[in-house]
mmCIF file of C-alpha atoms in Angstrom:
data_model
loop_
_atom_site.group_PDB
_atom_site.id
_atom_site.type_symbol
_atom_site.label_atom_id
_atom_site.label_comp_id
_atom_site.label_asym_id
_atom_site.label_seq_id
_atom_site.Cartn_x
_atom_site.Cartn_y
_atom_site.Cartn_z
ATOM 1 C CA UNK A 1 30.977 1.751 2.380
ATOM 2 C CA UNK A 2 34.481 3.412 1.548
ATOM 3 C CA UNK A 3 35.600 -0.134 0.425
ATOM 4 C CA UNK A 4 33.155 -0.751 -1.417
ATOM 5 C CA UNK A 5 33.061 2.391 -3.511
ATOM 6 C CA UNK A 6 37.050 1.912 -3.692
ATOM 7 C CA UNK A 7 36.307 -1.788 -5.015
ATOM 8 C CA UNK A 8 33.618 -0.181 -7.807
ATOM 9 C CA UNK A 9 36.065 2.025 -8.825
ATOM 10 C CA UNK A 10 39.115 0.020 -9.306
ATOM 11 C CA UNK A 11 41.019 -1.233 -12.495
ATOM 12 C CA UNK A 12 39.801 -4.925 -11.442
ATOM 13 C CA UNK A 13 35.893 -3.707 -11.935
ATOM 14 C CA UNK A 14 36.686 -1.643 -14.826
ATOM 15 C CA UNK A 15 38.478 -5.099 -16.764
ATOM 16 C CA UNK A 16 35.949 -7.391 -15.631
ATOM 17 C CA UNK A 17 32.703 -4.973 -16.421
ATOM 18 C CA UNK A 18 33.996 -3.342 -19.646
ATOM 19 C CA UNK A 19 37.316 -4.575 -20.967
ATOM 20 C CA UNK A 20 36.952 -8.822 -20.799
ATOM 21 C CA UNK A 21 33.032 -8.261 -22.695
ATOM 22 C CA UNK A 22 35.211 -5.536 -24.650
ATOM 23 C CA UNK A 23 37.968 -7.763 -25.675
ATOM 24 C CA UNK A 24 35.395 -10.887 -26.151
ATOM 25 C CA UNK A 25 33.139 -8.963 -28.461
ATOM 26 C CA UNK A 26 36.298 -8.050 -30.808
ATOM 27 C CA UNK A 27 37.321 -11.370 -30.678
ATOM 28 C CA UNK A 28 33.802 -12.247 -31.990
ATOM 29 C CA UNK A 29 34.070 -10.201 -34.675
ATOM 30 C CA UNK A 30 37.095 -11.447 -36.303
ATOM 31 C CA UNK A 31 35.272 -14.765 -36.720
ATOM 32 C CA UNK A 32 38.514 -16.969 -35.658
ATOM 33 C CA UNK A 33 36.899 -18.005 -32.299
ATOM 34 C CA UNK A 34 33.833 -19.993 -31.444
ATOM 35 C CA UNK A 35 31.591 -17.947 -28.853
ATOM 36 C CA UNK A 36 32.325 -19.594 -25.593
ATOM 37 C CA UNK A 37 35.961 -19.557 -26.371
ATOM 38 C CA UNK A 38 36.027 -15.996 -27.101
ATOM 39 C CA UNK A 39 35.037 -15.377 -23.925
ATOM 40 C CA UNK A 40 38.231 -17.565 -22.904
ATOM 41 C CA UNK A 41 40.089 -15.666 -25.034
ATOM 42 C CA UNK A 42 39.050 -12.289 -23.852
ATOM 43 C CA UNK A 43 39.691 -12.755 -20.625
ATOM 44 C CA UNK A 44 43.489 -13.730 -21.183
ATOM 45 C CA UNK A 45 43.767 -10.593 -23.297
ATOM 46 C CA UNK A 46 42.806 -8.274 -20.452
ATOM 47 C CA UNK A 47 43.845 -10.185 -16.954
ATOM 48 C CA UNK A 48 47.433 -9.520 -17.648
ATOM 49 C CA UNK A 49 46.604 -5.319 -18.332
ATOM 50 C CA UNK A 50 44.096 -5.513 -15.609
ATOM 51 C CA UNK A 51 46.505 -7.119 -13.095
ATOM 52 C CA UNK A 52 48.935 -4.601 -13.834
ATOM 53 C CA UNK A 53 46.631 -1.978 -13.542
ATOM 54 C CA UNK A 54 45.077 -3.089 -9.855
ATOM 55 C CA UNK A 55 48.979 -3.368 -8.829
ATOM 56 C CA UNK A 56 50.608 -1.073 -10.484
ATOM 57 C CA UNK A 57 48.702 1.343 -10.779
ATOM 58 C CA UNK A 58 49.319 1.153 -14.552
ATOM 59 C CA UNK A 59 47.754 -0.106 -17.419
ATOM 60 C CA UNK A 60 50.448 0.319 -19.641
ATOM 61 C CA UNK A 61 53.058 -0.606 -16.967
ATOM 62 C CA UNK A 62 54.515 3.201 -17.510
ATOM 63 C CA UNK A 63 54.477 5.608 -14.287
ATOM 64 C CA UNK Z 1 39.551 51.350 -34.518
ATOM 65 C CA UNK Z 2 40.248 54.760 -32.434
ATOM 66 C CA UNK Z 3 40.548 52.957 -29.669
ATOM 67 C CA UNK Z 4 43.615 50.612 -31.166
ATOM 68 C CA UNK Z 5 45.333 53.366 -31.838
ATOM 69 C CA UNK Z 6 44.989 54.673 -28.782
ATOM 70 C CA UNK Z 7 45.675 51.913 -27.272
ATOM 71 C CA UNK Z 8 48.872 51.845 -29.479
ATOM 72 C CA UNK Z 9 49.932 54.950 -29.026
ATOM 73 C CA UNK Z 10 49.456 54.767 -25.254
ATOM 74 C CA UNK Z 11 51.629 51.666 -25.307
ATOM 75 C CA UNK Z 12 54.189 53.418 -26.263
ATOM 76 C CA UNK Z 13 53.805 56.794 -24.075
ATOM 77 C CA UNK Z 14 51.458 56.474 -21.808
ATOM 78 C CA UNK Z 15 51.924 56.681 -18.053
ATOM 79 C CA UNK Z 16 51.454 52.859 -15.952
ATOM 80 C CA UNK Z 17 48.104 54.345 -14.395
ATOM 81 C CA UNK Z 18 47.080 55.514 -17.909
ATOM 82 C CA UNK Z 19 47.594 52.501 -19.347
ATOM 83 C CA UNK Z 20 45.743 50.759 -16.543
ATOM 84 C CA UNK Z 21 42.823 52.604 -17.222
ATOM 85 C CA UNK Z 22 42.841 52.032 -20.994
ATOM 86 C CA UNK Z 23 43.161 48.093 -20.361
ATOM 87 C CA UNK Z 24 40.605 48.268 -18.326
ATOM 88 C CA UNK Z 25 38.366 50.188 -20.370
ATOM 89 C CA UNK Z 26 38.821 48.210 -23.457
ATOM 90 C CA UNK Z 27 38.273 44.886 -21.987
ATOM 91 C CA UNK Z 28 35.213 46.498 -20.144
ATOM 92 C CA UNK Z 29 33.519 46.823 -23.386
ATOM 93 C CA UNK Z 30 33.393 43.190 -24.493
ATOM 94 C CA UNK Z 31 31.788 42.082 -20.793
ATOM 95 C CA UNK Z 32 28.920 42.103 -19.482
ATOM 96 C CA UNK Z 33 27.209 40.120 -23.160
ATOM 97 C CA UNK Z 34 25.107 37.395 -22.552
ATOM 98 C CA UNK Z 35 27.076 34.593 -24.784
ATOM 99 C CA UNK Z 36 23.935 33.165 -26.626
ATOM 100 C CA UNK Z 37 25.620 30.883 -28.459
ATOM 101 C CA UNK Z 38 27.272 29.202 -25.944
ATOM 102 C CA UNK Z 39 23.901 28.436 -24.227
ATOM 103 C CA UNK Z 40 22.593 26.472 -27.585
ATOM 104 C CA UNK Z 41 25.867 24.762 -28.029
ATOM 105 C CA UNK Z 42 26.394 23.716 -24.352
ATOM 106 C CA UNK Z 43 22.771 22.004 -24.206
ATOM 107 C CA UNK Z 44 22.280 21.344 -27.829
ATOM 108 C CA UNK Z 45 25.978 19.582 -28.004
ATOM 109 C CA UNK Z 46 24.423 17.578 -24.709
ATOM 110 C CA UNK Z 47 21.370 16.857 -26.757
ATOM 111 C CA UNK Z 48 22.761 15.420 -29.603
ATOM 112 C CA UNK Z 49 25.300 13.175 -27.982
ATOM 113 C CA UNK Z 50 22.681 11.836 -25.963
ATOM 114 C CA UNK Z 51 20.843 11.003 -28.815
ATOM 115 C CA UNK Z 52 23.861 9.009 -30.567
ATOM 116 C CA UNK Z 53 23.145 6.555 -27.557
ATOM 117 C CA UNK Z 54 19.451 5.031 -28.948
ATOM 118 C CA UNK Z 55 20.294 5.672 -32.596
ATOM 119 C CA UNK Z 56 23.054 3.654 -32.978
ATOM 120 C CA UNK Z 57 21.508 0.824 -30.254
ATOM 121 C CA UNK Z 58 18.410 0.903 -32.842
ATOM 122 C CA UNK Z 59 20.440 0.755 -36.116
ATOM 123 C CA UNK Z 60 19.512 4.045 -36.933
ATOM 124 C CA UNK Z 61 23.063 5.616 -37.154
ATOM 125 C CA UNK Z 62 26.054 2.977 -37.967
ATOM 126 C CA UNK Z 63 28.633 2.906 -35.446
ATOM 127 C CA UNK Z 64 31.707 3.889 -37.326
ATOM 128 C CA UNK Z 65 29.598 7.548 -38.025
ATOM 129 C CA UNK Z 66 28.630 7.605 -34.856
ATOM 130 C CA UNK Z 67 32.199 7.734 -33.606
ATOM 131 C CA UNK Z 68 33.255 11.128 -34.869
ATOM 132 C CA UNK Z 69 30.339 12.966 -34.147
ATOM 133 C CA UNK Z 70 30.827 11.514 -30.474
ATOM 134 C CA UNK Z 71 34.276 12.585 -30.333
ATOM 135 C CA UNK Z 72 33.374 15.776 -31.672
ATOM 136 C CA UNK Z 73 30.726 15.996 -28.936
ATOM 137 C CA UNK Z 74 32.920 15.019 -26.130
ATOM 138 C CA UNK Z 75 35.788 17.934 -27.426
ATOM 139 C CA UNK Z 76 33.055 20.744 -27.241
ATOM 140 C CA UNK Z 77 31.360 19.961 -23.805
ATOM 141 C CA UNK Z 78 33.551 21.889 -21.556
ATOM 142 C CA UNK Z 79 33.720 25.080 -22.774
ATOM 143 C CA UNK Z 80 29.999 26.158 -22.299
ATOM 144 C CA UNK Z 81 30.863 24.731 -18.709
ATOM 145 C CA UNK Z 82 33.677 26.898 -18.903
ATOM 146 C CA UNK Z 83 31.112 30.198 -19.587
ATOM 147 C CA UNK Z 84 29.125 28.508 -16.707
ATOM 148 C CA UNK Z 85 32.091 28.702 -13.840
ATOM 149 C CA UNK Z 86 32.821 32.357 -14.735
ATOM 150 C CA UNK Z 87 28.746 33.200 -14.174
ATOM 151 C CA UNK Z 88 29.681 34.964 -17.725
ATOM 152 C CA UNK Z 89 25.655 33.779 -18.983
ATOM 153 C CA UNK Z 90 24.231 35.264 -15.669
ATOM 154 C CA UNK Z 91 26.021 36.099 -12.176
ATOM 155 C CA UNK Z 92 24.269 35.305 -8.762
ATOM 156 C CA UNK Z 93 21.235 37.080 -7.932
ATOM 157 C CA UNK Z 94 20.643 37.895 -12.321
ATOM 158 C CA UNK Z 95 17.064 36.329 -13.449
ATOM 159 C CA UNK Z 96 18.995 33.855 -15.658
ATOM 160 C CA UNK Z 97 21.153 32.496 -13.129
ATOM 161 C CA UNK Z 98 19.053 28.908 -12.955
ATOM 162 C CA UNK Z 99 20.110 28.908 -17.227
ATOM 163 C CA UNK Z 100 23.994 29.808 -16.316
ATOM 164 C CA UNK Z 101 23.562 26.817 -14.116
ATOM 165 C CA UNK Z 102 21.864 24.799 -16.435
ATOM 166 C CA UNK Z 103 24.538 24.966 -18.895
ATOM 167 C CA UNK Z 104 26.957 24.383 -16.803
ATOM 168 C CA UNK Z 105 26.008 21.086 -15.391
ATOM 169 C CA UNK Z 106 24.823 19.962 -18.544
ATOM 170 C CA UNK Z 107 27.251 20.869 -21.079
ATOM 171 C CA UNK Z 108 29.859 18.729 -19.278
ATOM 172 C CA UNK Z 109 27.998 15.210 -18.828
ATOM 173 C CA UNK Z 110 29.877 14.061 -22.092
ATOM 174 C CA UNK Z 111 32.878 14.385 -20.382
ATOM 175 C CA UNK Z 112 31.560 13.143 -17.261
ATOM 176 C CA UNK Z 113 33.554 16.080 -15.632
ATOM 177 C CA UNK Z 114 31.034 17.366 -12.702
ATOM 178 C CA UNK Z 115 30.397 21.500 -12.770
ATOM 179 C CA UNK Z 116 30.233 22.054 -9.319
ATOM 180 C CA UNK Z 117 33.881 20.699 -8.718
ATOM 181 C CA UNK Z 118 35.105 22.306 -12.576
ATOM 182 C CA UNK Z 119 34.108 25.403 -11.035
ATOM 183 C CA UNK Z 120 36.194 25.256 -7.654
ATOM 184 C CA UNK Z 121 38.860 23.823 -8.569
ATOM 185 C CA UNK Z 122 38.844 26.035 -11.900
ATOM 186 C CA UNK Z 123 38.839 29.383 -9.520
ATOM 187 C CA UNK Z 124 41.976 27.539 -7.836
ATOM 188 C CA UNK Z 125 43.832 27.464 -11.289
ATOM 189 C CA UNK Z 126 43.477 31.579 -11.655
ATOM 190 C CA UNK Z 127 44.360 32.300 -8.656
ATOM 191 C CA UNK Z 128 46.876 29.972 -8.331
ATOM 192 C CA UNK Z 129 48.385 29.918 -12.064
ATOM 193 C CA UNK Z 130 51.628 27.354 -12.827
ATOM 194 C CA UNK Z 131 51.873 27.340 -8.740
ATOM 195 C CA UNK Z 132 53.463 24.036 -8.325
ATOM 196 C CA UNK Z 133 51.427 23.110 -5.451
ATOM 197 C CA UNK Z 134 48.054 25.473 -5.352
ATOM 198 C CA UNK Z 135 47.033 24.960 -9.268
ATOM 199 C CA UNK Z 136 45.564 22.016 -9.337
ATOM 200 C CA UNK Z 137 46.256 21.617 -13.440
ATOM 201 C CA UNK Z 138 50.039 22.356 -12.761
ATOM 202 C CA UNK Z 139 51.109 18.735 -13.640
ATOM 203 C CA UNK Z 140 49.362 19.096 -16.698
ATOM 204 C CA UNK Z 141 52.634 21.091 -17.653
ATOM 205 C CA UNK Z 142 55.067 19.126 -20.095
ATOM 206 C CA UNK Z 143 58.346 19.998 -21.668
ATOM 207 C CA UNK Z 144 57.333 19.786 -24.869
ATOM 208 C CA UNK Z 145 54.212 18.634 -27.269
ATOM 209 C CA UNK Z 146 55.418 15.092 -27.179
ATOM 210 C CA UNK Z 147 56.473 15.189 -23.619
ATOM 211 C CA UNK Z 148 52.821 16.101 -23.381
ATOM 212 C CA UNK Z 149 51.735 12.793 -25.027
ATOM 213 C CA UNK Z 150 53.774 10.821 -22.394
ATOM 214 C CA UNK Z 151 52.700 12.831 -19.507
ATOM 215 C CA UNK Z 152 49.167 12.430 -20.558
ATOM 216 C CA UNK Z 153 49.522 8.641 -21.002
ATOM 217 C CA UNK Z 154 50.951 8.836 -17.228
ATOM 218 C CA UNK Z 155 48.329 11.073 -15.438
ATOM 219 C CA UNK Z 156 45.054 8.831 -17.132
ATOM 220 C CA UNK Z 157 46.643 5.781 -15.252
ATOM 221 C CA UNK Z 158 45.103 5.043 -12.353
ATOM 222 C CA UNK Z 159 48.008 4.842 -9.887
ATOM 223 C CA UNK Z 160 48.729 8.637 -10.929
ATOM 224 C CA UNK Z 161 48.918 11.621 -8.737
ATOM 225 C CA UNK Z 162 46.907 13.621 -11.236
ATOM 226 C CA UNK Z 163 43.682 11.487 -10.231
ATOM 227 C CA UNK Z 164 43.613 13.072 -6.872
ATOM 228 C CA UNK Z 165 44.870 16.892 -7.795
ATOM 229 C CA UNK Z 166 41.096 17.944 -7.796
ATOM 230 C CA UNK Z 167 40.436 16.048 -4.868
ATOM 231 C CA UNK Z 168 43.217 17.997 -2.650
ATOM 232 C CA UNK Z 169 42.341 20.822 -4.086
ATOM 233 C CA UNK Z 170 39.090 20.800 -2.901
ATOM 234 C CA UNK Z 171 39.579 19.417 0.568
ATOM 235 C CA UNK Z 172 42.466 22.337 0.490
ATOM 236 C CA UNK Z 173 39.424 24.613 0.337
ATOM 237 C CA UNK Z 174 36.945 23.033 2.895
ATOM 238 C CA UNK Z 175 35.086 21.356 -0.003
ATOM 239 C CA UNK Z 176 35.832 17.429 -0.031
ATOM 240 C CA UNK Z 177 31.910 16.960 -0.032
ATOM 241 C CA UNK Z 178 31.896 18.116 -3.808
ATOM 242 C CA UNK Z 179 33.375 15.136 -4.372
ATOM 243 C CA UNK Z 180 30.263 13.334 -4.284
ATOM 244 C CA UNK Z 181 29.531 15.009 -7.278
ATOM 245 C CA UNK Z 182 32.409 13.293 -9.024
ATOM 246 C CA UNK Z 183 31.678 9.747 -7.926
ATOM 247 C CA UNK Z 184 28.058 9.870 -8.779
ATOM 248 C CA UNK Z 185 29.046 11.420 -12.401
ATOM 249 C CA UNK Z 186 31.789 8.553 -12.502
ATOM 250 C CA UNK Z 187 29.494 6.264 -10.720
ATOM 251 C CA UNK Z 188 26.689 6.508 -13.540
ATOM 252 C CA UNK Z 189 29.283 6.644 -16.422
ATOM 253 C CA UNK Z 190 30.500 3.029 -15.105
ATOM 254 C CA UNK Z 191 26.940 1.734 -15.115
ATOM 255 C CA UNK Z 192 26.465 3.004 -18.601
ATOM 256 C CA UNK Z 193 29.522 1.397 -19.887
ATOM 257 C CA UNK Z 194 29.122 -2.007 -17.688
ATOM 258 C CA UNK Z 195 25.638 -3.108 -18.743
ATOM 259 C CA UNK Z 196 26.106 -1.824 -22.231
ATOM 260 C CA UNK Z 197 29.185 -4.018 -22.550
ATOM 261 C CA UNK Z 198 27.346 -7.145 -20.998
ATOM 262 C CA UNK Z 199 24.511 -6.724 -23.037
ATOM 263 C CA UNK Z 200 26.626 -6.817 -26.229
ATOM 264 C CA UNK Z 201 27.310 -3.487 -27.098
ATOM 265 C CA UNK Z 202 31.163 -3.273 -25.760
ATOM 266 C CA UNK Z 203 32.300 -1.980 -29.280
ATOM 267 C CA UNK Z 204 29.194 0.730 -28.945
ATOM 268 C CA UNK Z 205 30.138 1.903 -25.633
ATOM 269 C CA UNK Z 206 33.532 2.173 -26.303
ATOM 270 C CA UNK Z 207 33.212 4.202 -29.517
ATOM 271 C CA UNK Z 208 30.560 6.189 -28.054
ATOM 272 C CA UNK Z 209 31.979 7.452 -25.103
ATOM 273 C CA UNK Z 210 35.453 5.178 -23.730
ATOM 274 C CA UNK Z 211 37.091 6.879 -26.451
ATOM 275 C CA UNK Z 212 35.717 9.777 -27.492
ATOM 276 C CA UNK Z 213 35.931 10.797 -23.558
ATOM 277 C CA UNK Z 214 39.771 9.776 -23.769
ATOM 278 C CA UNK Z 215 40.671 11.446 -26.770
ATOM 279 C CA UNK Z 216 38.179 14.966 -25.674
ATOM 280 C CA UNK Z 217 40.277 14.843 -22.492
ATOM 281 C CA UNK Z 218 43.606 14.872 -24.261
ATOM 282 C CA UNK Z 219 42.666 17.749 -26.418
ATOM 283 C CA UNK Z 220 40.855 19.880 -23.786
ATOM 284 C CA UNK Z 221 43.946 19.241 -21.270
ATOM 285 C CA UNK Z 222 46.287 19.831 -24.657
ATOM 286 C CA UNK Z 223 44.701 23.325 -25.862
ATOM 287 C CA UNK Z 224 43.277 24.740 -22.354
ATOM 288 C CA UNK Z 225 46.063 23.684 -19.989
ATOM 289 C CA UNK Z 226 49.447 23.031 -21.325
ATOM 290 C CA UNK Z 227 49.314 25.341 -24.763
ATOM 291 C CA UNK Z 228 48.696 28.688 -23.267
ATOM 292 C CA UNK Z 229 50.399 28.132 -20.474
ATOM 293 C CA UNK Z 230 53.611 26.773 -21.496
ATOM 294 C CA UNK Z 231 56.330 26.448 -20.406
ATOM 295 C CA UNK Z 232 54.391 26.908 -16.951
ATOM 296 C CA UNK Z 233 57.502 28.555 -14.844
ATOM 297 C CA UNK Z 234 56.095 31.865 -15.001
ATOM 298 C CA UNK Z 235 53.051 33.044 -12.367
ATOM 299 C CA UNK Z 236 51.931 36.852 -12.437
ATOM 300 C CA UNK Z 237 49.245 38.485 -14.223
ATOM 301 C CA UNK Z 238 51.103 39.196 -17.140
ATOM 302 C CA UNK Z 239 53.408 36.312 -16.956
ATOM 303 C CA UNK Z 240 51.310 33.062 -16.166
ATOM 304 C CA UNK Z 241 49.615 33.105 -19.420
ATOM 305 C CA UNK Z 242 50.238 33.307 -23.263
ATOM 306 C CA UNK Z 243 48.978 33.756 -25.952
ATOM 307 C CA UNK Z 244 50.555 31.258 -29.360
ATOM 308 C CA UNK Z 245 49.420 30.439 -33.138
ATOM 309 C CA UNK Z 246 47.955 27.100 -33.078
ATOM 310 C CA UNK Z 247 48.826 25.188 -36.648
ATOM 311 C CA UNK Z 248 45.562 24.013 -36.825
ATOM 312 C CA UNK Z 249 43.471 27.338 -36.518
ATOM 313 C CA UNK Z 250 41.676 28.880 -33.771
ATOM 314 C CA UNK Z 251 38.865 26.542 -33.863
ATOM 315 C CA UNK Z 252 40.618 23.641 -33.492
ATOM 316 C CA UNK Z 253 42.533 25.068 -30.914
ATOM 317 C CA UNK Z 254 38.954 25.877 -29.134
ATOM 318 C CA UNK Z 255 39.942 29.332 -29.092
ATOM 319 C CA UNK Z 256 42.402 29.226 -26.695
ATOM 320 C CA UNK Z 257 45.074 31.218 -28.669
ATOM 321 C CA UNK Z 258 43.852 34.200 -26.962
ATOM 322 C CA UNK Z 259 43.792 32.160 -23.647
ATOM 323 C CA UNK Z 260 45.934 35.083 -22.439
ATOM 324 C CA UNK Z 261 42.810 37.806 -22.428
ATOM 325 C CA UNK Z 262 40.393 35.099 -20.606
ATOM 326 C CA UNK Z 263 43.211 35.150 -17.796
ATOM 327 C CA UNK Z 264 43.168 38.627 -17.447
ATOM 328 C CA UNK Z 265 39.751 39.296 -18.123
ATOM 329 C CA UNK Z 266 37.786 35.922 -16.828
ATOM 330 C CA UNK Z 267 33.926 37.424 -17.502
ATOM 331 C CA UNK Z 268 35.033 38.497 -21.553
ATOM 332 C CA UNK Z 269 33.160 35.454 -23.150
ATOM 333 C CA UNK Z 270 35.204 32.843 -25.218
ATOM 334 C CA UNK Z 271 33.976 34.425 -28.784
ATOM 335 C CA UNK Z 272 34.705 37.576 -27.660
ATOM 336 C CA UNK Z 273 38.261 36.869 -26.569
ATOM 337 C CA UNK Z 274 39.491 37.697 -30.746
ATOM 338 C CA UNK Z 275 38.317 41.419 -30.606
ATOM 339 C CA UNK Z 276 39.775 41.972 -26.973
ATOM 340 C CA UNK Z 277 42.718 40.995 -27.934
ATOM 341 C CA UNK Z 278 43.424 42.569 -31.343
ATOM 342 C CA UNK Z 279 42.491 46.054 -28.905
ATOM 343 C CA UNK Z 280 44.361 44.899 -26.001
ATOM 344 C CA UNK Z 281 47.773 43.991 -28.058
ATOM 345 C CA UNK Z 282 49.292 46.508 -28.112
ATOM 346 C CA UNK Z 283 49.170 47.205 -24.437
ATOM 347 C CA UNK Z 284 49.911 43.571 -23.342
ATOM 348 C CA UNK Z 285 53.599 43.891 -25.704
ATOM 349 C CA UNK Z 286 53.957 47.061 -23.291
ATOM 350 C CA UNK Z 287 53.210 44.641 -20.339
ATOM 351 C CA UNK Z 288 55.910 42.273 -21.495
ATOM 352 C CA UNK Z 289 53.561 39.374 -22.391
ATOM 353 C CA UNK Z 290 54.452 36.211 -24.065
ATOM 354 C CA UNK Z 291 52.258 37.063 -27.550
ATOM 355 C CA UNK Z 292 53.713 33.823 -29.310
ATOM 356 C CA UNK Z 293 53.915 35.928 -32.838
ATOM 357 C CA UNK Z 294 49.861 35.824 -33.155
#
């Protein structure tokens, strides 16, 4: 149960739940990108911050 | 108006006891007041950023208005809370206790800050003031305003130490089981934010409440923490707390330029805290308190 409360409440979730549909949506509404890439293109934007995050500990690689 | 210049002249050649009594006399006066107002704009800020939820999801309010008023919301949902912890709208055993309650667990869901833990870990801050290891908002403290910015950036990360202050705290007092409070209040916030993102409102949540919550936290931890408590060396009554001139008036500054009376006097309620001090002034400059030329 502990691990899977820590899991829910990690960067990882957070990217993948709010930040890649986020990032996609924004992406949408610059009209440069078809839909299904934009979701392509979201997820690149955030993996990178949401990696750092989950092993950092930082999303903005400061401490 | 008597009673300034008492309090004035006093300062000046009254006794310690005498002017103990006189402190206490003055600031007894403004407690005691139900704070009215507080109890509208704890539920009624609740109420209407609630509300900026359907409206916006139903085209009823554009997005880009919505924002502010969110923002706003967020930035005046603690300190009704605040009222709340100090049992300033009704103590225990008081007929409107379940209302002092009420606002306090409501007033603070736009935050998603949970009442029960504000409240105990809150208590730990006055007794504790600037302690660096028993205040549980001492690593709020910064050098300066834009050391503040940095140190802010630092403690939202989620590697930081400031993510499990309130925790320790609390287990520090035999209460660790208050922090189911916290992950339910988290817990729900996530759900919120999740399924309105993968429904296709990611821009909507995150003007509604990812940022308005980030930018209310940075200006409640800005005027209630580090401001009237800078530079955060000194603990004492007298010492841990000051009082300053915000640039941007009182308002904006939530009140807290009089910080320094709600320290010494916790149940005085926040609109309250003006008159107090303009009585109390001259007695705190006797005292040796940091007045910040307000």
């Amino acid at each position: 149960m502990q691990q899977l409360i820590k899991v829910f409440f990690s960067p990882m979730v957070f990217a993948l739940g709010f930040l890649w549909p986020l990032s996609t949506q924004l992406v949408l509404e610059t009209g440069l990108v078809a839909n299904g890439w934009a979701w392509v293109v979201g997820v690149l934007v955030v993996l990178p911050f949401a990696l750092m995050a989950q092993i950092r500990g930082s999303w903005i690689w400061i401490k | 108006m008597d009673q300034i210049a008492q309090s004035a002249n006093l300062a000046v050649e009254g006794t310690a006891e005498q002017l103990d009594v006189l402190e206490r006399k003055i600031a007894g006066k403004y407690m005691g007041i139900v704070p009215w107002g507080a109890v509208i704009w704890g539920i009624g800020n609740c109420l209407v950023f609630v509300s900026l939820f359907p409206l916006v999801l139903f085209d009823v309010l554009p997005v880009w208005l919505a924002f502010p008023v969110a923002t706003l919301n967020v930035m005046l949902s603690y300190l009704p809370s605040h009222e709340a912890q100090h049992n300033i709208i009704a103590g225990r055993g008081k007929p409107l206790r379940w209302l002092n309650e009420l606002v306090g667990h409501v007033s603070t869901i736009p935050l998603v800050y949970p009442y029960r833990v504000l409240r105990a870990t809150h208590m730990e801050h006055h007794a504790h003031c600037n302690h660096p290891e028993l205040d549980p908002d001492f690593d709020v403290h910064a050098r300066s305003s834009v050391d503040y910015f940095f140190n802010f950036l630092r403690n939202v990360q989620p590697g930081s130490a400031r993510n499990g202050a309130y925790r320790r705290c609390l287990e520090r007092l035999g209460q660790g089981h208050l922090m189911l409070d916290a992950l339910i209040y988290e817990g729900v916030y996530l759900l919120v934010m999740f399924t309105m993102a993968w429904c296709g409102y990611a821009i909507e949540a995150a003007l509604l409440w990812w940022l308005p919550k980030l930018i209310g936290q940075y200006h409640l931890l800005y005027y209630l923490s580090w401001a009237p408590h800078h530079p955060g060396e000194a603990q004492g009554r007298y010492q841990d707390t000051r009082a300053f001139k915000s640039r941007l008036g009182n308002i904006i500054s939530a009140g807290m330029q009089y910080h320094i009376i709600h320290h010494l006097y916790p149940r005085i309620p926040l609109s309250l805290t003006p008159a107090a001090y303009r009585e109390l002034k001259p007695i705190l400059l006797r005292r040796g308190c940091d007045l910040g030329g307000l």
